[in-house]
Coordinates of C-alpha atoms in Angstrom, one line a residue:
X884 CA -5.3 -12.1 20.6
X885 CA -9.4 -11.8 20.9
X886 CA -10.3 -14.8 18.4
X887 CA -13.8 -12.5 17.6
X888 CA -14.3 -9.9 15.2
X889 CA -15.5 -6.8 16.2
X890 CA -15.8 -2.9 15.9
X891 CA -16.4 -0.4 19.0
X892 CA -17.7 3.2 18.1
X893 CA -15.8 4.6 21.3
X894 CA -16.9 7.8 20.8
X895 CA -20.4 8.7 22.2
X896 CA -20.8 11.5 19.8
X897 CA -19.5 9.4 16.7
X898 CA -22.1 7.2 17.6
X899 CA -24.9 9.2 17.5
X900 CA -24.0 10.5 14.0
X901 CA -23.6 7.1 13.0
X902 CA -26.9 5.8 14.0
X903 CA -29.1 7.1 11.0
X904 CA -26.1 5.4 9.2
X905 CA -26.5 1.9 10.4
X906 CA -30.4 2.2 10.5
X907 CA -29.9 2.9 6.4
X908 CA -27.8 0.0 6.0
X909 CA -29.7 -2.4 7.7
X910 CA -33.2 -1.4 5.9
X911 CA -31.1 -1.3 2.7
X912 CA -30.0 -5.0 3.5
X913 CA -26.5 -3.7 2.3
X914 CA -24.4 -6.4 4.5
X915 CA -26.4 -9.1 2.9
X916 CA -26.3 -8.0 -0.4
X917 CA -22.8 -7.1 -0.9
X918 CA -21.5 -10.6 0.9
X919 CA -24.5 -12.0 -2.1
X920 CA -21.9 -10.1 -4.6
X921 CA -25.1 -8.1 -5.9
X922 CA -23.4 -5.1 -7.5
X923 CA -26.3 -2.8 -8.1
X924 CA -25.1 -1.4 -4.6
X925 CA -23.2 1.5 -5.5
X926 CA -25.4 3.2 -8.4
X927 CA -25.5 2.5 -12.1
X928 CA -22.1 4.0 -13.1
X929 CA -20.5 1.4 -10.6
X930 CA -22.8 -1.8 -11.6
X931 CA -20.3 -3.0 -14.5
X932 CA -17.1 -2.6 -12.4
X933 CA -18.4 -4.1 -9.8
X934 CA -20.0 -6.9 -10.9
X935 CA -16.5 -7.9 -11.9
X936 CA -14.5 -7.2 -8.5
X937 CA -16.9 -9.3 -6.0
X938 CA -15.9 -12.9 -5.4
X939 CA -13.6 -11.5 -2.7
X940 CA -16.6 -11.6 -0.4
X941 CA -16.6 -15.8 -0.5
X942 CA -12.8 -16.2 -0.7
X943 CA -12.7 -17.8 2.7
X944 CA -14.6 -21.0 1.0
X945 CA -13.6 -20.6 -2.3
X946 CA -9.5 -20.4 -1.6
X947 CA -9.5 -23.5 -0.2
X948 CA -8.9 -26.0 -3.0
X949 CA -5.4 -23.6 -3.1
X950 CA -4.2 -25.0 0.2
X951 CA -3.3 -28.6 -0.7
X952 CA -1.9 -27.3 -4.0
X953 CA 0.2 -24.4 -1.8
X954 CA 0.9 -27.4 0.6
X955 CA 2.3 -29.8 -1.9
X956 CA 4.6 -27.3 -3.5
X957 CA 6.1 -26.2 -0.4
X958 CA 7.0 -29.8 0.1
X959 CA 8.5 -30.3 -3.1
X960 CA 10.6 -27.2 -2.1
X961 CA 11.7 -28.2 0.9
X962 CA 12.3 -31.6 -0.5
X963 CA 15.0 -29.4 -2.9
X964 CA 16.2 -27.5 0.0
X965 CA 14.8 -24.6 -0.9
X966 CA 13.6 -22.7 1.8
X967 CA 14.1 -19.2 1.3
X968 CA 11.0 -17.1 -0.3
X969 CA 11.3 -14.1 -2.1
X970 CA 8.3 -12.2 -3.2
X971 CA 8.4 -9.9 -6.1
X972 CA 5.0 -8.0 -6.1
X973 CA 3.4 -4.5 -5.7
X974 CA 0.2 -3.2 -4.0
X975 CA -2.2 -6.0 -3.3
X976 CA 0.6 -8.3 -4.6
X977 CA 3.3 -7.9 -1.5
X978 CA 0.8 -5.9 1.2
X979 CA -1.3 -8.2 2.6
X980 CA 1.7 -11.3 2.5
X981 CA 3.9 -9.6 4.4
X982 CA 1.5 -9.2 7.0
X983 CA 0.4 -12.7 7.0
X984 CA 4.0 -13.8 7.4
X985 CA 5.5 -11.4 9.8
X986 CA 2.2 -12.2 12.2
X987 CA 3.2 -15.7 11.8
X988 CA 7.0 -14.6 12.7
X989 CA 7.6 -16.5 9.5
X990 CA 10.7 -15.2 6.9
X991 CA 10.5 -14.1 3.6
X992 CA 12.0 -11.1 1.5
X993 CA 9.5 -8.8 0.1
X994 CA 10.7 -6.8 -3.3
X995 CA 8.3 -3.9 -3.6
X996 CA 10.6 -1.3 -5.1
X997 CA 12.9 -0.6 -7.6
X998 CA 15.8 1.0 -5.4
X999 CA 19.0 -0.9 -7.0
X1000 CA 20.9 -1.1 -3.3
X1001 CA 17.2 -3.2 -1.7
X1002 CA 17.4 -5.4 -4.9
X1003 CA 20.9 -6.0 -4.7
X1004 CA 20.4 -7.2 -0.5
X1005 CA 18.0 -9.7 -2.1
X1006 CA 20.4 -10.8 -4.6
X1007 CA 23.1 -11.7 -2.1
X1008 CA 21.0 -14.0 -0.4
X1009 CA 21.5 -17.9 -0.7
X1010 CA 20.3 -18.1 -4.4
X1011 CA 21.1 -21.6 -3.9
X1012 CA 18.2 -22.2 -1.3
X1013 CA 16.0 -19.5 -3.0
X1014 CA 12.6 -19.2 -4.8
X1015 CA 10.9 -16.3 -6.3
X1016 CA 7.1 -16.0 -6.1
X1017 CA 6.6 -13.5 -9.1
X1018 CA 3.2 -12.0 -8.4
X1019 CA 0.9 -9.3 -10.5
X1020 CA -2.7 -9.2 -11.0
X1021 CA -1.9 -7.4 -14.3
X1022 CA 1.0 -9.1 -15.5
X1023 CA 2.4 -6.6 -16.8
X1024 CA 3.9 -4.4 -13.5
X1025 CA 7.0 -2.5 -14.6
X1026 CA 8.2 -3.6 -11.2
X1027 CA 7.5 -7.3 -10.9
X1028 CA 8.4 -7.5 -14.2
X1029 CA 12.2 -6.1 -13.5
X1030 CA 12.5 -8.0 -10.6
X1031 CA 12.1 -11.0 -12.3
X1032 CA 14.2 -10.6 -15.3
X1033 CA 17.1 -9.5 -12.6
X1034 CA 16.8 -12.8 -10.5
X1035 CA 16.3 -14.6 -13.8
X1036 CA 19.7 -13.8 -15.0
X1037 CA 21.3 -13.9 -11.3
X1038 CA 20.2 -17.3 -11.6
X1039 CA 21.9 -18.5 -15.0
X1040 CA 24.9 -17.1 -13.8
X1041 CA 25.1 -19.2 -11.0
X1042 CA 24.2 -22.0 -13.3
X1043 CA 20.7 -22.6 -11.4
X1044 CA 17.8 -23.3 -13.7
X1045 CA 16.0 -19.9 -13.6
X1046 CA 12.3 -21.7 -14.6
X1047 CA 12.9 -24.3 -11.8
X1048 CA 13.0 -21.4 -9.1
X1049 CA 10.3 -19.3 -10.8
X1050 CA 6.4 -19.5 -9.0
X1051 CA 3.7 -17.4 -10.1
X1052 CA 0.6 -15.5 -9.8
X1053 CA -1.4 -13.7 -11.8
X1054 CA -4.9 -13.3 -13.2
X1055 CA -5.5 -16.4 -16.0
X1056 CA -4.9 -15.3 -19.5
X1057 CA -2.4 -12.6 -18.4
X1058 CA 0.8 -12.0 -20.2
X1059 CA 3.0 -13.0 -17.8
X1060 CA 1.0 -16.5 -17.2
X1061 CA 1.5 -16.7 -21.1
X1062 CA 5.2 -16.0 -20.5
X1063 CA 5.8 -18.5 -17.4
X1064 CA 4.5 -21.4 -19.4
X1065 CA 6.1 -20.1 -22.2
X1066 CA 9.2 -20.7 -19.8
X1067 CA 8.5 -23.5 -18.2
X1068 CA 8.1 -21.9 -15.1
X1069 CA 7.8 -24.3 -11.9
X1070 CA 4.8 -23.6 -11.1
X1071 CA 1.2 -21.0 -12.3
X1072 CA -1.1 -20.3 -9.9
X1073 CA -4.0 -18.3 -11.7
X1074 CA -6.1 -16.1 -9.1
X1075 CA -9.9 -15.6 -9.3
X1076 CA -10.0 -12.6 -12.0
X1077 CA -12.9 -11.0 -10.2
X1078 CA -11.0 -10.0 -7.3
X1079 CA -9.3 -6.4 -7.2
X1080 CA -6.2 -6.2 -6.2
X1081 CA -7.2 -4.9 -2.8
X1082 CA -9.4 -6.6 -1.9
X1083 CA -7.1 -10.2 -2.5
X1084 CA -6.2 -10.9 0.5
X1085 CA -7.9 -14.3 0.7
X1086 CA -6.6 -15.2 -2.7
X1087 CA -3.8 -16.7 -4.3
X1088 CA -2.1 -13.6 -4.0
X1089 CA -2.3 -13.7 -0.5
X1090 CA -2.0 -17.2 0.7
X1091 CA 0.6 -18.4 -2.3
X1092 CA 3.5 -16.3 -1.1
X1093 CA 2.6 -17.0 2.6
X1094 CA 1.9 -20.5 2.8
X1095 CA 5.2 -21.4 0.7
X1096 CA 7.2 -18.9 3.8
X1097 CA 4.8 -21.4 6.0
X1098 CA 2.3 -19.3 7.8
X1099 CA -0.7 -20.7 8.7
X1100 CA -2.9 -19.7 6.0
X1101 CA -5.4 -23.0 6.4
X1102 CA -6.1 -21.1 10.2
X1103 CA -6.0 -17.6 8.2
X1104 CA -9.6 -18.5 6.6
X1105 CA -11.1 -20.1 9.6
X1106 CA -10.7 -17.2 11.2
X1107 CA -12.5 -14.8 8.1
X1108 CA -15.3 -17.8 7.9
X1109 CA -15.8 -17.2 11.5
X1110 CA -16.5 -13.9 11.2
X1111 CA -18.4 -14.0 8.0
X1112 CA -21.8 -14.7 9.2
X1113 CA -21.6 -11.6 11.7
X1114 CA -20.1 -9.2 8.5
X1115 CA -23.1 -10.4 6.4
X1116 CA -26.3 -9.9 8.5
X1117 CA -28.4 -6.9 7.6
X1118 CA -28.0 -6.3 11.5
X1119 CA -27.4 -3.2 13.6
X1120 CA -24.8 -4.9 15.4
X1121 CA -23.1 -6.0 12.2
X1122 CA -19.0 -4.7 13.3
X1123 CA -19.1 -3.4 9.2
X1124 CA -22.2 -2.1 9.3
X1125 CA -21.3 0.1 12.2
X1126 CA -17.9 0.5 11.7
X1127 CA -18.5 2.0 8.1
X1128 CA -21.4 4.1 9.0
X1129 CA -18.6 5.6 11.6
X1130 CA -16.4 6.1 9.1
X1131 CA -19.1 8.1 6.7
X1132 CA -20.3 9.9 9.5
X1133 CA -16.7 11.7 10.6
X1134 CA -16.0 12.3 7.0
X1135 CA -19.3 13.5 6.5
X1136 CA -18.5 16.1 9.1
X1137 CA -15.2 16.7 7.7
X1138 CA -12.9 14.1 9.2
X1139 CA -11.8 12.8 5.7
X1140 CA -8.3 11.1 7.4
X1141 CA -8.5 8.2 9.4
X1142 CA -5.7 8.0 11.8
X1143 CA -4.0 4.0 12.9
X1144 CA -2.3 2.8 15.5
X1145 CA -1.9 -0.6 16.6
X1146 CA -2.9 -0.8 20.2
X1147 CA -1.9 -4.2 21.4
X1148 CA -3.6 -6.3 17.8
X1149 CA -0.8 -8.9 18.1
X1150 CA -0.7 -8.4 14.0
X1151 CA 2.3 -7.0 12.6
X1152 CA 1.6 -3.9 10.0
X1153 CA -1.8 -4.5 9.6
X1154 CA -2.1 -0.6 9.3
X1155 CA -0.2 -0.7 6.0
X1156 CA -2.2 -3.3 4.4
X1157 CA -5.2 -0.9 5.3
X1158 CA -3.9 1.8 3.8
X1159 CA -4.2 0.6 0.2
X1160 CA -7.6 -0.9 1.0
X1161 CA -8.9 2.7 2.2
X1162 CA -6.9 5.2 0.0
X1163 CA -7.3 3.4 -3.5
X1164 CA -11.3 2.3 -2.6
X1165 CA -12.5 5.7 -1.5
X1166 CA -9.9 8.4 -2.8
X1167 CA -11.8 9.5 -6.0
X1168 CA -13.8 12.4 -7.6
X1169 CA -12.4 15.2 -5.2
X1170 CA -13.5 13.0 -1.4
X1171 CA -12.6 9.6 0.4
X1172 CA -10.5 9.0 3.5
X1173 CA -6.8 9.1 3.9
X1174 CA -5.2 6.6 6.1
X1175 CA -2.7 7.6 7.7
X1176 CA -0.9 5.0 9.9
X1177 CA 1.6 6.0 12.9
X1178 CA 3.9 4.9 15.4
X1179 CA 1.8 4.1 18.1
X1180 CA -1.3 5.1 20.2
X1181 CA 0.8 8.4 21.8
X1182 CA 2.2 9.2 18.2
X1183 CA 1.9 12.9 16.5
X1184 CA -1.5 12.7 14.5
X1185 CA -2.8 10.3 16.8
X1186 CA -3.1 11.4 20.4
X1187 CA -3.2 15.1 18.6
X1188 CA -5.9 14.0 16.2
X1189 CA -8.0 17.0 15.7
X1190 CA -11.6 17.7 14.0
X1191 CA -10.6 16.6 10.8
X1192 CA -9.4 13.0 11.5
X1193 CA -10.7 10.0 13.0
X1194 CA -8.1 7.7 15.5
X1195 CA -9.0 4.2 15.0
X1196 CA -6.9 1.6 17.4
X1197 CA -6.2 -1.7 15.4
X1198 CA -6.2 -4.1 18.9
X1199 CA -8.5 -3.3 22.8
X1200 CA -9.6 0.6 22.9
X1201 CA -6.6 2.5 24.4
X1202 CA -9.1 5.2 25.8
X1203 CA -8.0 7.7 23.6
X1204 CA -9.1 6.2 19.9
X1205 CA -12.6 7.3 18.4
X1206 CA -13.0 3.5 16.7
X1207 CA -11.2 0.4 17.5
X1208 CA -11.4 -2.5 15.9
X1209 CA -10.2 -5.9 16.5
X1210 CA -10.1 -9.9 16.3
X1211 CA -7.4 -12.3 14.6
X1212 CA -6.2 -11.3 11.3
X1213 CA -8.3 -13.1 8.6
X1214 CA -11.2 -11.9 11.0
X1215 CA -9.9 -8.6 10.8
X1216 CA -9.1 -8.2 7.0
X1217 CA -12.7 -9.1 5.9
X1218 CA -13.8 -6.9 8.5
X1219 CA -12.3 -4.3 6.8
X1220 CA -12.9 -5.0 3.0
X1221 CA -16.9 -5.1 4.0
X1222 CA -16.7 -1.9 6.2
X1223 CA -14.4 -0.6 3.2
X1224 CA -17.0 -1.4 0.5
X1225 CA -20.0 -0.6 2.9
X1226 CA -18.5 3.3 3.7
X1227 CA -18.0 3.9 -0.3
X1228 CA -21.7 3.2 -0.7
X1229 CA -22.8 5.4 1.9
X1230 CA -20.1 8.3 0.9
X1231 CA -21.3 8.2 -2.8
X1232 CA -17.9 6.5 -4.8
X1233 CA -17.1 3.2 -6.3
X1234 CA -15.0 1.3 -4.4
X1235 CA -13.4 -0.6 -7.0
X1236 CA -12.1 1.4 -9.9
X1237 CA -8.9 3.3 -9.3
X1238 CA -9.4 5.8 -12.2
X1239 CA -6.3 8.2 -11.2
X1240 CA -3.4 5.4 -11.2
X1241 CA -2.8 5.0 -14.6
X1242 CA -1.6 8.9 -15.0
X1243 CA 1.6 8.4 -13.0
X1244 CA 2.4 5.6 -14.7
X1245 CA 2.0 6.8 -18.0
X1246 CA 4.3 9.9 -16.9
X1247 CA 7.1 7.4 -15.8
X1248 CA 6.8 6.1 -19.5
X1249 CA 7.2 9.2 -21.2
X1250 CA 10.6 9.9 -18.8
X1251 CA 11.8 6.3 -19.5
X1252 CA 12.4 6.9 -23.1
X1253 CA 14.7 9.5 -22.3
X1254 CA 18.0 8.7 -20.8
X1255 CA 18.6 8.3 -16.6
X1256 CA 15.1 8.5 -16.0
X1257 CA 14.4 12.1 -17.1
X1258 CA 15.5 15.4 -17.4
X1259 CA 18.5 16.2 -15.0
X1260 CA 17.5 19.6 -13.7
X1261 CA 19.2 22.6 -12.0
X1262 CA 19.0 22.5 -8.6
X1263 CA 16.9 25.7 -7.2
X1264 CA 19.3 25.4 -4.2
X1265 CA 22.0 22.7 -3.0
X1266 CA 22.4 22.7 0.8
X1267 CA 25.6 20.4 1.6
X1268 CA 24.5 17.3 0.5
X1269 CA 20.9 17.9 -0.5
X1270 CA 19.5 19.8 -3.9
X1271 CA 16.3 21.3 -3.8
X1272 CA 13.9 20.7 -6.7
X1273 CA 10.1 22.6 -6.9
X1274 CA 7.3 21.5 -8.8
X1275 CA 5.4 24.6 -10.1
X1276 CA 6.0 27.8 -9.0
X1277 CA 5.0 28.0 -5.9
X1278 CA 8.7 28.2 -3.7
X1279 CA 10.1 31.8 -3.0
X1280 CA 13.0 33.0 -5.0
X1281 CA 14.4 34.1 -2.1
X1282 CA 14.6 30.9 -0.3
X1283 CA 18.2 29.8 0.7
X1284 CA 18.2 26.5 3.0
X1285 CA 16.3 23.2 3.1
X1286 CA 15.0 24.5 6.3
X1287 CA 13.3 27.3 4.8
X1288 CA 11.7 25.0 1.6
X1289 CA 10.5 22.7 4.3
X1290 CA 8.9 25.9 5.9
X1291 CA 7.4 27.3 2.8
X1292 CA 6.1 23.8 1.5
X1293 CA 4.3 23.5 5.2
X1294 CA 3.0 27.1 4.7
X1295 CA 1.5 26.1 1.0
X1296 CA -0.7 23.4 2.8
X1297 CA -4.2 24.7 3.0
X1298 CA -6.5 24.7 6.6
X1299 CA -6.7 21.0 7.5
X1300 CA -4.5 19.9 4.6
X1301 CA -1.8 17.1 5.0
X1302 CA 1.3 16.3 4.0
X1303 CA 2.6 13.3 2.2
X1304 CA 6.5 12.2 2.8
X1305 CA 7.8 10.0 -0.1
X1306 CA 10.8 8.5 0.1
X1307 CA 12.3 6.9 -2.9
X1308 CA 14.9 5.0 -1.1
X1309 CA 16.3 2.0 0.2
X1310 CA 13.4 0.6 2.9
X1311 CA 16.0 -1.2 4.9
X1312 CA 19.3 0.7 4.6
X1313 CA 17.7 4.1 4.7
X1314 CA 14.9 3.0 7.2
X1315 CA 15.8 6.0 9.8
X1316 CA 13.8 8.5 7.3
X1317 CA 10.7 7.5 8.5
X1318 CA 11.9 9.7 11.7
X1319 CA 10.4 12.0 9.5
X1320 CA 6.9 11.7 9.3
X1321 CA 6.7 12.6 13.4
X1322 CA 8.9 14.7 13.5
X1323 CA 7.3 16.8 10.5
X1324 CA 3.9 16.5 12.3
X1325 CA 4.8 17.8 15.2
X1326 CA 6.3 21.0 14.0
X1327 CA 4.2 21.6 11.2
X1328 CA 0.8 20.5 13.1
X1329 CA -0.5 18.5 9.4
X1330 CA -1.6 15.4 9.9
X1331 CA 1.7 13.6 8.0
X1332 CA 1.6 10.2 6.0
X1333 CA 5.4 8.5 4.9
X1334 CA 5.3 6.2 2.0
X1335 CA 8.8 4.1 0.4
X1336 CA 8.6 4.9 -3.6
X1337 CA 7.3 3.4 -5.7
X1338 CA 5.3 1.1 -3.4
X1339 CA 2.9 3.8 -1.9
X1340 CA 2.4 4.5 -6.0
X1341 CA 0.0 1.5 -5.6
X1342 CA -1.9 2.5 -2.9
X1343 CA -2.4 6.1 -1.7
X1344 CA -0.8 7.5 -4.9
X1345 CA -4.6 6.8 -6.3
X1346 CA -6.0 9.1 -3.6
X1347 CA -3.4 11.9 -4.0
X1348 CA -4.3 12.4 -7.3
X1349 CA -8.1 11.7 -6.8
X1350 CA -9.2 12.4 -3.3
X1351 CA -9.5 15.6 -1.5
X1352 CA -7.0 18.1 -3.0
X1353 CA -5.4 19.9 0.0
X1354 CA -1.8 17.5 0.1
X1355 CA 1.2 19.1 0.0
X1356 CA 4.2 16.7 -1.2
X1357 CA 7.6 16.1 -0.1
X1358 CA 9.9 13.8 -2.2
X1359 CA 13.1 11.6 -1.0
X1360 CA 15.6 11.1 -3.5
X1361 CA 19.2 9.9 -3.4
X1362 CA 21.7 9.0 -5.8
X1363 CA 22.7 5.6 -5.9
X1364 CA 25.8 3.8 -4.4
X1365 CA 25.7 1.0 -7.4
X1366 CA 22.9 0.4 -9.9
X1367 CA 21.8 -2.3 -11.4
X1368 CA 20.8 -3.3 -14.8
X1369 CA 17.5 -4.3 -16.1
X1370 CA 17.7 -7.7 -18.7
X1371 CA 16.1 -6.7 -21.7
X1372 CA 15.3 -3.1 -21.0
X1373 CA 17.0 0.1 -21.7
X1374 CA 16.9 1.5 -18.4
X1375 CA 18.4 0.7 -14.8
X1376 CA 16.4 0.1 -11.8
X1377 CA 17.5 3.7 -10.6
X1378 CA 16.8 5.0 -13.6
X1379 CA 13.2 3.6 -13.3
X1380 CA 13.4 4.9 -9.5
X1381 CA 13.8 8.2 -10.7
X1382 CA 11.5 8.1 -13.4
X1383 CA 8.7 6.9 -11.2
X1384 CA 9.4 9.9 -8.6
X1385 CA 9.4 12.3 -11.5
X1386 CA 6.3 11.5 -13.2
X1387 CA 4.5 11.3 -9.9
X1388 CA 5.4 14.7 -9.3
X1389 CA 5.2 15.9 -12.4
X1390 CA 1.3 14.8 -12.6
X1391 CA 0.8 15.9 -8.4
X1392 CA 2.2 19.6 -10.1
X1393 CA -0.1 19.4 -13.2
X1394 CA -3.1 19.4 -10.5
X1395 CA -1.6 22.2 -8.5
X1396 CA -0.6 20.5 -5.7
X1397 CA 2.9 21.8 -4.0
X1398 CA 6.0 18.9 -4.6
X1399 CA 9.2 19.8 -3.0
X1400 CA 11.5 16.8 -4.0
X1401 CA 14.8 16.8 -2.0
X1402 CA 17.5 14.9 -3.3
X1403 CA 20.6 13.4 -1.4
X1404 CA 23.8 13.5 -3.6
X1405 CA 24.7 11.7 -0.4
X1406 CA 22.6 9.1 1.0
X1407 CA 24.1 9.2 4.4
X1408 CA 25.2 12.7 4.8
X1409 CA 22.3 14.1 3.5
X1410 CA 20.0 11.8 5.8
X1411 CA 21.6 13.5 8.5
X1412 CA 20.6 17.1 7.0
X1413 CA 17.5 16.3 6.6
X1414 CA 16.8 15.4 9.7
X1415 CA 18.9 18.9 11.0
X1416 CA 16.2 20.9 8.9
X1417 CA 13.5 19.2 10.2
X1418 CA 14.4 19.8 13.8
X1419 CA 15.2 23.5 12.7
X1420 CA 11.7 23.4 11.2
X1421 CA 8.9 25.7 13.5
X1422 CA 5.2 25.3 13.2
X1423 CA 3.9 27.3 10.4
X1424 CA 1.4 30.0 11.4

């Protein structure tokens, strides 16, 4: 791995667009000014927001003081025999740790759903050797918050003092710092509060989680010091400054998705971790970029990317990307959040609100209070082992056959539109879905995202409600094999689960997007059909 930062405009033509870009940014000392934390950058409406969501530009010396603290704890730990780390966070919470540690080939369990079956894996771990880092900006994530109350009790019964194995993080003042020392919790690490979520890489939220799994987070900073001075230069050469004038220009000429592939990076995932950074930053107000990672460097969307996306390689240009970008991964990570910050400036947004997120989960409120998580409706077809629900009006009467929904939901997309897979499963037991997003590709020629329910809820759900409007929606359910209980609440985790696909749909319709939500009375079975229907699927048009 390249221990320097940089960004290579690959793409002669790219370049050239880009130029006036980087020539604006430079005379408008942006680089220097956003890395000063001045937040006058991105227009009035954006000052007050802004000037609250900026210390994640000095994280690299300001985190520091965490690492003896992180150290000492881990010791402790160890010291206990505890040495298995589970993580229970969403978003910014669980994204940018479970890169850090599966780069560092270091093990812990990531909870970032509320599938009962992925919860229960967790559970039958060695509770015995087992802590939970409990991590929300908010404190209040409906998530977070189950997953704890489920480990608390899983605990007790085992006779193991739930506050003993209970770390947190979370924003100081919040209600769950209130509640963990409340508890007695072992240990409260409270983040800088004028970080976003995001953006938090550097921050507790990052480096807590991974430094107790024992990656190298001390090594994870020198690397984003060493490219800080480079990031913050008012300087054509500046890898942000060119790499988000790149980014600008394609969307400015209608390339508003951004394609990923890793070409070589040595970082595992890193394209996911990008993908809430660009989706929740820039998808507002009817524009921004769409992420959309893929398999590799010959995948559908990539290799086929056409006028209105943009292949970036995360590692050495492949020869085929438009952008690649790379260097080691605390490099890489502020590299992004500048260019990130940098392109919302020069497409016209605020790069720090999120102002469409709050609508789903208000939506899975209102089907929470009812019982299993909503409405159970008729089916508008059942094919073997898989119903078919529509949102809206927009399916034929007439159709007969998942096949044929598939077809007519690819049809509905509009010229250069996408089309979102969500699957609302179990990420590791039903991980052969994501067969799905290139095989859809392929045969529908739509540049195709997959995201696991609810976890994409906290990153490109913000941009399918607020970005461009020409997604088309395809939703995963399955019934459950076993559920689970939530302590305290009056609702399962599947229950929850289906609530959370329902309301996201349910506000997707309300904007007159297309939602075809297919639901497996049969996890495996219908996995199978799917995948049949997909294969019978021919490229619409």
């Amino acid at each position: 791995m390249t221990t320097e930062t940089s960004a290579e405009i690959a793409d002669p033509s790219l370049a050239r667009e880009a130029e006036p870009l980087v020539q604006r940014l430079v005379n408008d000392q942006a680089a220097s000014k956003l890395a000063a934390g001045d937040p006058t950058l991105w227009g009035t409406d954006a000052e007050e927001e802004a000037a609250a969501r900026l210390s994640w530009t000095t994280l690299h010396e300001t985190s520091r003081g965490l690492l003896a603290e992180i150290d000492a704890l881990r010791a402790e730990l160890h010291e206990e025999g505890l040495h298995r780390v589970v993580l229970a966070g969403m978003g910014g919470s669980s994204l940018a740790p479970e890169v850090i540690t599966a780069t560092a080939e270091t093990a812990m369990v990531v909870l970032d759903t509320t599938d009962p079956a992925q919860v229960a894996d967790a559970l039958e771990g060695e509770l015995d050797r087992t802590v939970v880092v409990v991590s929300s900006k908010s404190g209040t994530t409906v998530e977070t918050d189950c997953h704890r109350r489920i480990f608390e009790q899983a605990f007790s019964e085992e006779g193991i003092d739930p506050a003993r194995r209970m770390v947190v993080v979370t924003d100081p003042g919040s209600p769950l710092q209130e509640l963990a020392e409340e508890s007695g919790y072992r240990k409260v690490f409270a983040a800088d509060p004028n970080v976003g979520g995001r953006y938090s890489a550097l921050s507790a939220f990052g480096l807590v989680p991974a430094g107790l799994a024992g990656a190298d987070i001390a090594g994870l900073l020198d690397d984003a010091a060493a490219a800080f001075p480079a990031l913050a230069s008012d300087d054509e050469s500046n890898p942000a400054i060119r790499l988000s004038a790149a980014l600008a220009a394609a969307h400015g000429n209608g390339a508003e998705k951004v394609v990923f592939a890793d070409s070589g990076s040595g970082i595992v995932g890193f394209s996911d971790w990008v993908e809430q950074l660009i989706a929740e930053s820039t998808g507002k107000a009817g524009t921004g970029l769409l992420p959309v990672p893929v398999e590799n460097v010959e995948a559908t969307g990539f290799a086929t990317a056409g006028g209105e996306a943009t292949p970036v390689a995360i590692g050495p240009p492949d020869g085929t990307a438009s952008i690649s970008t790379q260097g080691p991964l605390g490099g890489m990570m502020l590299l992004w959040e500048f260019a990130t910050a940098l392109a919302g400036r020069l497409i016209g947004i605020n790069p720090f609100d999120q102002p469409d997120v709050e609508a789903a989960k208000e939506a899975t409120r209102g089907l929470l209070d009812g019982p299993a998580g909503g409405p159970i409706a008729t089916p508008a077809v059942v094919d073997g082992s898989i119903e078919v629900h529509p949102s809206g009006d927009w399916l034929s009467p007439g159709v007969g056959t998942v096949a044929e929904a598939l077809r007519a939901l690819v049809t509905a997309a509009p010229k250069s539109g996408y089309l979102a897979v969500q699957a609302y499963l179990d990420r590791l037991d039903d991980a052969s879905i994501s067969v799905l997003r290139p095989e859809l590709g392929r045969r529908s020629g739509l540049q195709t995202t997959f995201g696991w329910g609810p976890r994409f809820l906290h990153s490109t759900g913000q941009y399918h409600k607020g970005g461009h409007q020409n997604g088309v929606f395809l939703q995963v359910t399955g019934s459950p094999g076993a559920d689970l209980d939530v302590p305290g609440r009056p609702y399962t985790l599947a229950g929850l689960q289906r609530a959370q696909a329902l309301g996201d749909g349910q506000v997707l319709a309300q904007q007159n997007r297309p939602v075809l939500r297919l639901h497996l009375t049969d996890r495996a079975a219908g996995l199978v059909e799917l995948v049949k229907a997909v294969q019978d699927l021919r490229a619409a048009g």
